[in-house]
Amino acid sequence: MSILGEHPQKITEKSLSYLLSLTRLDIEGSSMTRLAALSVIHQLITIDPTGDVRTLFLTNGILEQVLMEFDFGFESEENSTFLEVSLNILWNLSKLAICPVQPLISEVVFRRLMLLFDSTSSFYTFSSQFTSTVKSLCENKHLVGHVSPCTISVRVKEDITKATRGMLRTVSNFPTEVHVCTLYDTNDPDNEIDLTAHLVSNKLAWPLDTKSKPNQQKEDESENAWKDVIVTEVISGPYFWAHIGIETIENMRKIQNLLLLEYSSGRLHQMSCVKGDLIVVAKERDGEVFLFRAEVLSRKPQEVRVWALDYGFVVDVAADNVMNVYGTPNNLNHVSILDSLCIYIGLYFLKDPISDGVLIYEPFKCFLKGSQVVVFLKI
C-alpha cells in the first residue's frame, strides 16, 4: 500500500509527520534521506486535486524546511537538485487559494527567488566542469598570454576565500594585484588553441561582451602585454596562479636548482614550525624530490598545512620520509614570491541570469504565474 493509503488525495497525520521528520534530519549526515523525503512530498502535492494535502503540509511547517533546502541547494552546484525540488514544491504550493497561500507571499520567500536573477549572487558561478577543463588545458603547461595587472578587488578576494574555503584568508604574503589574462597554447604549431574559443565552443562559458559590461576589467592592448605564462595551479572558475614572463620563469628555475643543491648536499635542516612561518618543503613526486617554499597555514601534531608560495597550491605535510619540513636558506629569505594571482578574462559564467535563469528553473516562472496575488517588496 502506498504512503497515501487507499486514497491518493489523502494523507494520514502519521505519514505526514514521518515525512516532515525526515526533512528535518541533520544537514551534514542525511542529505540523501532528506532529498528522498522532499521528492515524495513533491509527488504527493503534485497529485492533489483538492488542495487538502498541500494545505496540510503548509500548515504543518513544510515552508520552513523547503526554504532551508533552497539555501542548501543554492550554496553549491553539487546540491542543485535540492534547489530544483524546493522550487517545484513552492510552485505547487503557490497554486492554492489566496488564504492558504498567504505564508508564501512574504519577504523571506521572495528574497530567495530574486537571488536566482541576481548575477552577483553565488548561484551564478563557473561550473566544476569549467574548472576541470581549464586544469587539463593549462595546468603545468608553458603558454602565451595577453596579461595586464590591476589592483585586486574585494570581490576577487571574496571569490578566492570561498574557493579555498578560507584557507588563504590570513596569509601574510597574499598579493595586492590580480593579472587579467587571455591564454593561448602554441606548443603544437599545427594545432594552436585559443582557450577562450575552446571553452565557448564546448559550451562551458559565454563570450564576454565588454561593451555591455563597462565595469569589466579590460586587457592592456599593447604588444608588451604579451607574456610567457606557466599556469601552476587552477583555483576555481577563472582564477589561477601562474609564473608570468620569461624572467620570472628563469628565476623560478634558479630557485628550484638552488633548493635541490642545498637538499642534496645536506645543508637543509629539518625544523619544527608554527602558523605563519616560512619554510621549505620536500615532497616526493613522480619518483623525484620536489622542493618548494611555503607559508605555514596551520600546525597539528602529525601534519602541517602549508601554502606553496611560488605555486599557489595548499598541501598537508606529514612528518615522515616522503614529505619533510626544512628551514629556508638565508639566501632565499628575501626573494619575493614569484607566483602571480590571475583571472581569465573574455568569459562569462554559462548560466546567464537574463537569458537562462527562467529556462533552467522553469518552476520559478510558473511560481510567479501561479501566484494569485501580486505584491511589491523592498528587495
Short mmCIF file of C-alpha atoms in Angstrom, two decimals:
data_model
loop_
_atom_site.label_atom_id
_atom_site.label_comp_id
_atom_site.label_asym_id
_atom_site.label_seq_id
_atom_site.Cartn_x
_atom_site.Cartn_y
_atom_site.Cartn_z
CA MET A 1 0.00 0.00 0.00
CA SER A 2 1.28 3.49 -0.79
CA ILE A 3 2.09 6.07 1.82
CA LEU A 4 -1.21 7.76 0.96
CA GLY A 5 -3.28 4.76 1.93
CA GLU A 6 -6.28 3.83 -0.19
CA HIS A 7 -6.99 7.38 -1.35
CA PRO A 8 -4.18 9.14 -3.25
CA GLN A 9 -5.70 12.53 -2.49
CA LYS A 10 -5.47 11.98 1.27
CA ILE A 11 -2.55 11.55 3.63
CA THR A 12 -2.60 10.39 7.23
CA GLU A 13 -1.26 12.53 10.04
CA LYS A 14 1.22 9.76 10.86
CA SER A 15 2.60 9.70 7.30
CA LEU A 16 2.82 13.48 7.18
CA SER A 17 4.68 13.64 10.50
CA TYR A 18 7.08 10.93 9.35
CA LEU A 19 7.90 12.70 6.08
CA LEU A 20 8.40 16.03 7.80
CA SER A 21 10.68 14.40 10.39
CA LEU A 22 12.87 13.06 7.57
CA THR A 23 13.26 16.55 6.11
CA ARG A 24 14.48 17.79 9.50
CA LEU A 25 17.39 15.39 9.80
CA ASP A 26 20.88 16.73 10.32
CA ILE A 27 22.06 18.52 7.16
CA GLU A 28 25.61 17.13 7.26
CA GLY A 29 24.82 13.44 7.52
CA SER A 30 21.44 12.77 5.93
CA SER A 31 21.23 14.74 2.69
CA MET A 32 20.03 11.82 0.55
CA THR A 33 17.33 10.89 3.07
CA ARG A 34 16.12 14.48 3.13
CA LEU A 35 16.13 14.66 -0.65
CA ALA A 36 14.12 11.42 -0.87
CA ALA A 37 11.56 12.77 1.61
CA LEU A 38 11.27 16.06 -0.29
CA SER A 39 10.80 14.16 -3.56
CA VAL A 40 7.97 12.11 -2.05
CA ILE A 41 6.35 15.28 -0.72
CA HIS A 42 6.67 16.85 -4.16
CA GLN A 43 4.88 13.88 -5.72
CA LEU A 44 2.13 13.99 -3.10
CA ILE A 45 1.35 17.66 -3.60
CA THR A 46 1.51 17.27 -7.39
CA ILE A 47 -1.40 14.76 -7.38
CA ASP A 48 -3.53 16.85 -5.02
CA PRO A 49 -6.65 17.98 -6.93
CA THR A 50 -8.46 19.36 -3.88
CA GLY A 51 -5.51 21.17 -2.30
CA ASP A 52 -6.05 19.42 1.02
CA VAL A 53 -2.65 17.71 1.03
CA ARG A 54 -0.82 20.94 0.18
CA THR A 55 -2.71 22.85 2.86
CA LEU A 56 -1.91 20.14 5.39
CA PHE A 57 1.80 20.30 4.64
CA LEU A 58 1.78 24.09 4.61
CA THR A 59 0.07 24.37 7.99
CA ASN A 60 2.49 21.83 9.49
CA GLY A 61 5.66 23.74 8.70
CA ILE A 62 6.80 22.47 5.30
CA LEU A 63 7.65 26.00 4.12
CA GLU A 64 10.43 26.42 6.69
CA GLN A 65 12.05 23.15 5.61
CA VAL A 66 11.71 23.96 1.91
CA LEU A 67 13.46 27.31 2.41
CA MET A 68 16.28 25.60 4.31
CA GLU A 69 16.75 23.14 1.43
CA PHE A 70 16.58 26.04 -1.04
CA ASP A 71 19.54 27.61 0.81
CA PHE A 72 21.38 24.28 0.90
CA GLY A 73 20.93 23.80 -2.84
CA PHE A 74 21.81 27.40 -3.60
CA GLU A 75 25.20 27.17 -1.88
CA SER A 76 26.77 24.63 -4.22
CA GLU A 77 26.34 23.31 -7.75
CA GLU A 78 26.69 19.80 -6.29
CA ASN A 79 23.47 20.31 -4.30
CA SER A 80 21.45 21.87 -7.14
CA THR A 81 18.90 19.02 -7.03
CA PHE A 82 17.75 20.32 -3.64
CA LEU A 83 17.18 23.73 -5.21
CA GLU A 84 15.17 22.27 -8.06
CA VAL A 85 12.94 20.15 -5.80
CA SER A 86 12.41 23.10 -3.44
CA LEU A 87 11.32 25.31 -6.33
CA ASN A 88 8.92 22.67 -7.60
CA ILE A 89 7.35 22.36 -4.15
CA LEU A 90 6.98 26.14 -3.89
CA TRP A 91 5.41 26.20 -7.33
CA ASN A 92 2.78 23.61 -6.39
CA LEU A 93 2.07 25.27 -3.05
CA SER A 94 1.56 28.60 -4.82
CA LYS A 95 -1.44 27.18 -6.72
CA LEU A 96 -3.53 27.10 -3.56
CA ALA A 97 -6.33 29.58 -2.96
CA ILE A 98 -5.44 33.00 -1.61
CA CYS A 99 -5.92 32.26 2.10
CA PRO A 100 -3.76 29.11 2.42
CA VAL A 101 -1.03 30.56 0.20
CA GLN A 102 -0.50 33.66 2.36
CA PRO A 103 2.68 32.30 4.07
CA LEU A 104 4.35 32.16 0.65
CA ILE A 105 3.71 35.83 -0.04
CA SER A 106 6.47 37.02 2.23
CA GLU A 107 9.83 38.74 2.08
CA VAL A 108 11.79 35.62 3.10
CA VAL A 109 10.39 33.72 0.10
CA PHE A 110 10.71 36.45 -2.50
CA ARG A 111 14.23 37.39 -1.40
CA ARG A 112 15.36 33.87 -2.18
CA LEU A 113 13.58 33.77 -5.52
CA MET A 114 15.11 37.08 -6.59
CA LEU A 115 18.59 35.66 -5.95
CA LEU A 116 18.10 33.44 -8.99
CA PHE A 117 18.18 36.55 -11.17
CA ASP A 118 20.96 38.38 -9.32
CA SER A 119 24.14 37.91 -11.35
CA THR A 120 26.29 38.88 -8.35
CA SER A 121 24.94 36.05 -6.20
CA SER A 122 26.88 32.86 -5.54
CA PHE A 123 24.42 30.88 -7.69
CA TYR A 124 25.93 32.29 -10.87
CA THR A 125 29.43 30.86 -10.95
CA PHE A 126 31.59 28.90 -13.32
CA SER A 127 30.80 25.19 -13.24
CA SER A 128 33.07 22.48 -11.84
CA GLN A 129 33.39 21.16 -15.40
CA PHE A 130 34.74 24.55 -16.48
CA THR A 131 37.38 24.37 -13.74
CA SER A 132 38.41 20.80 -14.55
CA THR A 133 38.67 21.64 -18.27
CA VAL A 134 40.87 24.67 -17.57
CA LYS A 135 43.05 22.46 -15.37
CA SER A 136 43.53 19.89 -18.13
CA LEU A 137 44.25 22.57 -20.75
CA CYS A 138 46.52 24.85 -18.73
CA GLU A 139 47.99 23.43 -15.56
CA ASN A 140 51.79 22.94 -15.65
CA LYS A 141 51.93 23.97 -19.32
CA HIS A 142 54.02 26.69 -20.98
CA LEU A 143 51.51 29.00 -22.68
CA VAL A 144 51.49 32.52 -24.07
CA GLY A 145 49.05 35.14 -22.93
CA HIS A 146 47.92 38.72 -23.06
CA VAL A 147 48.47 39.89 -19.47
CA SER A 148 47.83 43.14 -17.62
CA PRO A 149 47.93 43.72 -13.84
CA CYS A 150 45.31 45.59 -11.85
CA THR A 151 44.58 46.18 -8.17
CA ILE A 152 42.80 43.26 -6.58
CA SER A 153 39.15 43.97 -5.75
CA VAL A 154 37.08 42.99 -2.73
CA ARG A 155 35.00 40.70 -4.97
CA VAL A 156 38.11 38.81 -6.14
CA LYS A 157 39.26 38.37 -2.54
CA GLU A 158 35.82 37.03 -1.60
CA ASP A 159 35.83 34.62 -4.56
CA ILE A 160 39.30 33.29 -3.65
CA THR A 161 38.32 32.94 0.01
CA LYS A 162 35.24 30.93 -0.93
CA ALA A 163 37.07 28.75 -3.48
CA THR A 164 39.83 27.91 -0.96
CA ARG A 165 37.38 27.51 1.96
CA GLY A 166 39.04 30.38 3.78
CA MET A 167 42.48 28.74 3.92
CA LEU A 168 44.25 31.78 2.43
CA ARG A 169 42.30 34.38 4.40
CA THR A 170 45.13 35.13 6.84
CA VAL A 171 48.28 34.54 4.77
CA SER A 172 50.83 37.32 5.13
CA ASN A 173 52.01 37.09 1.53
CA PHE A 174 48.69 37.36 -0.31
CA PRO A 175 49.09 39.51 -3.46
CA THR A 176 47.69 43.01 -3.84
CA GLU A 177 47.36 42.65 -7.63
CA VAL A 178 45.50 40.31 -9.93
CA HIS A 179 46.67 39.76 -13.52
CA VAL A 180 43.98 39.84 -16.19
CA CYS A 181 44.77 37.25 -18.87
CA THR A 182 43.76 35.55 -22.07
CA LEU A 183 45.74 32.40 -22.85
CA TYR A 184 46.85 30.50 -25.94
CA ASP A 185 48.50 27.10 -26.28
CA THR A 186 51.03 27.36 -29.13
CA ASN A 187 53.09 24.26 -28.30
CA ASP A 188 51.76 22.47 -31.38
CA PRO A 189 52.09 24.79 -34.43
CA ASP A 190 49.56 22.67 -36.32
CA ASN A 191 47.00 22.80 -33.53
CA GLU A 192 47.20 26.11 -31.68
CA ILE A 193 44.43 26.51 -29.11
CA ASP A 194 42.67 29.76 -28.28
CA LEU A 195 41.43 28.79 -24.82
CA THR A 196 38.59 31.31 -24.85
CA ALA A 197 37.25 29.96 -28.14
CA HIS A 198 37.69 26.38 -26.92
CA LEU A 199 35.71 26.93 -23.71
CA VAL A 200 32.95 28.81 -25.53
CA SER A 201 32.66 26.25 -28.34
CA ASN A 202 32.35 23.48 -25.75
CA LYS A 203 29.52 25.43 -24.08
CA LEU A 204 31.35 25.85 -20.78
CA ALA A 205 31.06 29.67 -20.76
CA TRP A 206 29.64 32.65 -22.64
CA PRO A 207 31.95 35.03 -24.51
CA LEU A 208 32.07 38.27 -22.55
CA ASP A 209 30.59 41.33 -24.24
CA THR A 210 32.72 44.09 -22.71
CA LYS A 211 30.64 46.79 -24.43
CA SER A 212 27.57 45.77 -22.46
CA LYS A 213 29.62 45.36 -19.26
CA PRO A 214 31.52 48.66 -18.93
CA ASN A 215 32.79 47.93 -15.42
CA GLN A 216 34.60 44.78 -16.51
CA GLN A 217 38.41 44.99 -16.32
CA LYS A 218 39.93 45.21 -19.81
CA GLU A 219 43.24 43.97 -21.10
CA ASP A 220 46.29 46.08 -21.90
CA GLU A 221 46.28 46.18 -25.70
CA SER A 222 49.99 46.98 -26.09
CA GLU A 223 52.49 44.49 -27.51
CA ASN A 224 54.36 44.50 -24.19
CA ALA A 225 51.36 42.80 -22.62
CA TRP A 226 52.21 39.52 -24.38
CA LYS A 227 53.95 37.20 -21.91
CA ASP A 228 55.07 33.62 -21.50
CA VAL A 229 52.85 32.01 -18.86
CA ILE A 230 53.20 28.79 -16.88
CA VAL A 231 49.99 28.01 -15.00
CA THR A 232 50.96 26.39 -11.70
CA GLU A 233 47.56 25.93 -10.04
CA VAL A 234 43.95 26.46 -11.15
CA ILE A 235 41.96 27.61 -8.12
CA SER A 236 38.37 27.62 -9.33
CA GLY A 237 36.48 29.05 -12.29
CA PRO A 238 38.58 31.79 -13.95
CA TYR A 239 41.12 32.13 -11.11
CA PHE A 240 44.59 30.59 -11.20
CA TRP A 241 48.21 31.02 -10.11
CA ALA A 242 50.95 31.38 -12.71
CA HIS A 243 54.55 32.34 -13.41
CA ILE A 244 54.37 35.30 -15.80
CA GLY A 245 57.20 36.38 -18.09
CA ILE A 246 60.47 34.75 -19.14
CA GLU A 247 62.42 36.46 -16.35
CA THR A 248 60.11 35.06 -13.67
CA ILE A 249 60.19 31.59 -15.24
CA GLU A 250 64.00 31.61 -15.33
CA ASN A 251 64.22 32.88 -11.73
CA MET A 252 61.90 30.08 -10.65
CA ARG A 253 64.21 27.52 -12.24
CA LYS A 254 67.18 29.05 -10.40
CA ILE A 255 65.33 28.77 -7.08
CA GLN A 256 64.45 25.14 -7.80
CA ASN A 257 68.06 24.32 -8.67
CA LEU A 258 69.34 26.11 -5.57
CA LEU A 259 66.92 24.27 -3.28
CA LEU A 260 67.84 20.93 -4.85
CA LEU A 261 71.55 21.67 -4.40
CA GLU A 262 71.04 22.61 -0.74
CA TYR A 263 68.95 19.48 -0.19
CA SER A 264 71.37 17.12 -1.96
CA SER A 265 74.35 18.48 -0.05
CA GLY A 266 72.59 18.10 3.30
CA ARG A 267 72.55 21.82 4.06
CA LEU A 268 68.77 21.93 4.58
CA HIS A 269 67.89 21.31 8.23
CA GLN A 270 64.61 19.86 9.47
CA MET A 271 62.72 22.17 11.80
CA SER A 272 59.58 22.49 13.85
CA CYS A 273 57.25 25.29 12.82
CA VAL A 274 54.17 27.26 13.78
CA LYS A 275 51.49 29.11 11.84
CA GLY A 276 52.95 31.95 9.77
CA ASP A 277 56.47 30.51 9.46
CA LEU A 278 58.17 30.49 6.05
CA ILE A 279 59.69 27.08 5.36
CA VAL A 280 60.94 24.75 2.62
CA VAL A 281 59.02 21.55 1.91
CA ALA A 282 60.44 18.43 0.25
CA LYS A 283 57.84 16.24 -1.41
CA GLU A 284 58.29 13.11 -3.47
CA ARG A 285 56.61 13.48 -6.86
CA ASP A 286 56.90 11.00 -9.74
CA GLY A 287 59.84 9.34 -8.03
CA GLU A 288 61.80 12.58 -7.61
CA VAL A 289 62.16 15.12 -4.84
CA PHE A 290 60.21 18.33 -5.41
CA LEU A 291 61.18 21.26 -3.19
CA PHE A 292 59.23 24.48 -2.71
CA ARG A 293 58.97 27.47 -0.41
CA ALA A 294 55.82 27.63 1.71
CA GLU A 295 53.98 29.52 4.42
CA VAL A 296 52.53 27.51 7.32
CA LEU A 297 48.74 27.83 7.48
CA SER A 298 48.15 25.53 10.47
CA ARG A 299 50.06 23.12 12.69
CA LYS A 300 48.80 19.80 14.05
CA PRO A 301 50.75 17.12 15.96
CA GLN A 302 51.36 14.90 12.94
CA GLU A 303 50.99 17.27 10.00
CA VAL A 304 51.49 20.81 8.82
CA ARG A 305 49.18 22.54 6.31
CA VAL A 306 51.14 24.85 4.03
CA TRP A 307 50.60 27.18 1.10
CA ALA A 308 53.22 26.88 -1.64
CA LEU A 309 54.39 30.47 -2.12
CA ASP A 310 55.68 30.05 -5.69
CA TYR A 311 53.00 27.63 -6.92
CA GLY A 312 49.72 28.51 -5.19
CA PHE A 313 48.56 25.09 -4.04
CA VAL A 314 47.74 24.09 -0.45
CA VAL A 315 49.02 20.76 0.86
CA ASP A 316 49.19 18.85 4.14
CA VAL A 317 52.76 17.89 5.01
CA ALA A 318 53.20 14.72 7.06
CA ALA A 319 56.29 14.25 9.21
CA ASP A 320 57.66 11.12 7.51
CA ASN A 321 60.30 10.17 4.96
CA VAL A 322 58.15 11.20 1.98
CA MET A 323 57.39 14.79 2.94
CA ASN A 324 59.65 16.93 5.12
CA VAL A 325 59.83 20.44 6.54
CA TYR A 326 63.05 22.46 6.47
CA GLY A 327 64.25 25.92 7.31
CA THR A 328 64.56 28.39 4.43
CA PRO A 329 68.16 29.02 3.26
CA ASN A 330 69.35 32.51 4.18
CA ASN A 331 69.95 33.47 0.56
CA LEU A 332 66.25 32.87 -0.22
CA ASN A 333 64.71 34.62 2.77
CA HIS A 334 64.37 37.93 0.94
CA VAL A 335 63.46 36.62 -2.52
CA SER A 336 59.94 37.78 -3.39
CA ILE A 337 57.15 35.38 -4.30
CA LEU A 338 57.28 34.51 -7.98
CA ASP A 339 53.72 33.25 -8.38
CA SER A 340 51.04 35.70 -9.56
CA LEU A 341 47.30 35.57 -8.99
CA CYS A 342 45.47 35.64 -12.32
CA ILE A 343 41.93 35.84 -13.65
CA TYR A 344 40.88 34.68 -17.09
CA ILE A 345 39.09 37.47 -18.96
CA GLY A 346 36.83 37.21 -22.00
CA LEU A 347 34.43 34.68 -20.49
CA TYR A 348 31.19 34.86 -18.56
CA PHE A 349 29.64 32.08 -16.49
CA LEU A 350 27.40 29.80 -18.50
CA LYS A 351 24.21 30.44 -16.51
CA ASP A 352 23.29 33.89 -17.78
CA PRO A 353 20.73 35.40 -15.36
CA ILE A 354 18.70 37.09 -18.08
CA SER A 355 18.53 34.55 -20.89
CA ASP A 356 18.94 31.31 -18.93
CA GLY A 357 17.54 31.88 -15.45
CA VAL A 358 13.94 31.05 -16.28
CA LEU A 359 14.86 28.35 -18.79
CA ILE A 360 17.00 26.47 -16.27
CA TYR A 361 14.49 26.82 -13.44
CA GLU A 362 11.10 26.76 -15.09
CA PRO A 363 9.34 26.38 -11.72
CA PHE A 364 10.33 29.94 -10.80
CA LYS A 365 8.42 31.34 -13.78
CA CYS A 366 5.47 29.10 -13.03
CA PHE A 367 5.55 30.09 -9.37
CA LEU A 368 5.11 33.71 -10.35
CA LYS A 369 2.38 32.85 -12.85
CA GLY A 370 0.60 30.63 -10.34
CA SER A 371 0.55 33.20 -7.56
CA GLN A 372 -2.87 34.77 -7.27
CA VAL A 373 -1.66 37.92 -5.51
CA VAL A 374 0.90 40.40 -6.80
CA VAL A 375 2.93 42.04 -4.04
CA PHE A 376 5.68 44.65 -4.14
CA LEU A 377 8.50 44.03 -1.70
CA LYS A 378 11.55 46.12 -0.93
CA ILE A 379 14.17 43.59 -2.04
#
